[in-house]
Amino acid sequence: MMEQSLIPQTPVLPLTAQCTVKRALKLLGRHLRETGVAFTSTQAARDWLKLKMAGLEREEFMVLYLNQQNKLIAHETLFAGSISSTEVHPREVVKRALYFNAAAVILAHNHPSGDTTPSQADKAITQRLVQALQLVDIRVPDHLIVGGTQILSFAEHGLL
């Protein structure tokens, strides 16, 4: 005769629910480690962006939302395109910056070709974004182009 356990049995989540919970906890942990990172120099932004964007195969436009002390509130890829271009809408950038109550944003996009030379379109959209964000008192300390491990800073090249 088998002895019954005095410990109550707890329900076990189905495998798919367990995977979902684990994935959510992993994402939350990643988010908690990333928020609060201070971008007090171009080099700090470069190092962070290398990890995020260096190996992308398609062009993506990312925005880093910063608080008054240039600490990361959030980041997201707002636009994704083809291997050579992506369409950026200033209205969406402003809307998301206001959503996160950002005091500043760092703009970044990649060139999958590895060439970090800014195109005329890159320069034009940067100016439009700076003007649009200025209207709502949001600073743009930099726009960075990631090309593999090379990163060009608009601020360092006098393009902002």
mmCIF file of N, CA and C in Angstrom, residues 65 73-74 76 78 91-102 105 133 136 138:
data_model
loop_
_atom_site.group_PDB
_atom_site.id
_atom_site.type_symbol
_atom_site.label_atom_id
_atom_site.label_comp_id
_atom_site.label_asym_id
_atom_site.label_seq_id
_atom_site.Cartn_x
_atom_site.Cartn_y
_atom_site.Cartn_z
ATOM 1 N N TYR A 65 15.246 56.680 -25.928
ATOM 2 C CA TYR A 65 14.545 57.728 -25.189
ATOM 3 C C TYR A 65 15.261 57.948 -23.868
ATOM 4 N N ILE A 73 15.477 55.575 -20.766
ATOM 5 C CA ILE A 73 14.129 55.254 -20.295
ATOM 6 C C ILE A 73 13.654 54.005 -21.043
ATOM 7 N N ALA A 74 13.843 54.030 -22.371
ATOM 8 C CA ALA A 74 13.402 52.935 -23.231
ATOM 9 C C ALA A 74 14.099 53.085 -24.578
ATOM 10 N N GLU A 76 13.517 51.552 -28.872
ATOM 11 C CA GLU A 76 12.733 50.715 -29.777
ATOM 12 C C GLU A 76 13.130 50.978 -31.215
ATOM 13 N N LEU A 78 11.729 51.806 -34.460
ATOM 14 C CA LEU A 78 10.471 52.384 -34.942
ATOM 15 C C LEU A 78 10.179 52.037 -36.393
ATOM 16 N N ARG A 91 6.478 62.393 -37.378
ATOM 17 C CA ARG A 91 5.298 62.394 -36.499
ATOM 18 C C ARG A 91 5.337 61.228 -35.516
ATOM 19 N N GLU A 92 5.731 60.046 -35.991
ATOM 20 C CA GLU A 92 5.790 58.857 -35.138
ATOM 21 C C GLU A 92 6.901 58.968 -34.097
ATOM 22 N N VAL A 93 8.026 59.554 -34.483
ATOM 23 C CA VAL A 93 9.130 59.742 -33.539
ATOM 24 C C VAL A 93 8.704 60.683 -32.421
ATOM 25 N N VAL A 94 8.073 61.797 -32.772
ATOM 26 C CA VAL A 94 7.603 62.764 -31.774
ATOM 27 C C VAL A 94 6.561 62.115 -30.866
ATOM 28 N N LYS A 95 5.621 61.393 -31.457
ATOM 29 C CA LYS A 95 4.559 60.752 -30.684
ATOM 30 C C LYS A 95 5.133 59.782 -29.647
ATOM 31 N N ARG A 96 6.101 58.961 -30.056
ATOM 32 C CA ARG A 96 6.686 57.987 -29.130
ATOM 33 C C ARG A 96 7.557 58.666 -28.068
ATOM 34 N N ALA A 97 8.266 59.724 -28.443
ATOM 35 C CA ALA A 97 9.081 60.456 -27.465
ATOM 36 C C ALA A 97 8.196 61.072 -26.391
ATOM 37 N N LEU A 98 7.057 61.604 -26.787
ATOM 38 C CA LEU A 98 6.108 62.159 -25.814
ATOM 39 C C LEU A 98 5.499 61.054 -24.957
ATOM 40 N N TYR A 99 5.230 59.913 -25.550
ATOM 41 C CA TYR A 99 4.684 58.771 -24.813
ATOM 42 C C TYR A 99 5.621 58.376 -23.660
ATOM 43 N N PHE A 100 6.922 58.351 -23.937
ATOM 44 C CA PHE A 100 7.902 57.973 -22.920
ATOM 45 C C PHE A 100 8.323 59.152 -22.042
ATOM 46 N N ASN A 101 7.750 60.336 -22.304
ATOM 47 C CA ASN A 101 8.092 61.539 -21.551
ATOM 48 C C ASN A 101 9.604 61.799 -21.594
ATOM 49 N N ALA A 102 10.183 61.631 -22.756
ATOM 50 C CA ALA A 102 11.624 61.783 -22.941
ATOM 51 C C ALA A 102 12.022 63.256 -22.953
ATOM 52 N N VAL A 105 16.369 62.408 -27.150
ATOM 53 C CA VAL A 105 16.411 61.146 -27.889
ATOM 54 C C VAL A 105 17.726 61.064 -28.653
ATOM 55 N N LEU A 133 11.219 67.737 -33.111
ATOM 56 C CA LEU A 133 11.396 67.474 -31.682
ATOM 57 C C LEU A 133 11.637 68.762 -30.899
ATOM 58 N N VAL A 136 8.617 70.462 -29.348
ATOM 59 C CA VAL A 136 8.072 69.945 -28.088
ATOM 60 C C VAL A 136 9.167 69.818 -27.017
ATOM 61 N N ILE A 138 12.269 68.621 -26.947
ATOM 62 C CA ILE A 138 13.019 67.381 -26.797
ATOM 63 C C ILE A 138 14.337 67.537 -27.551
#
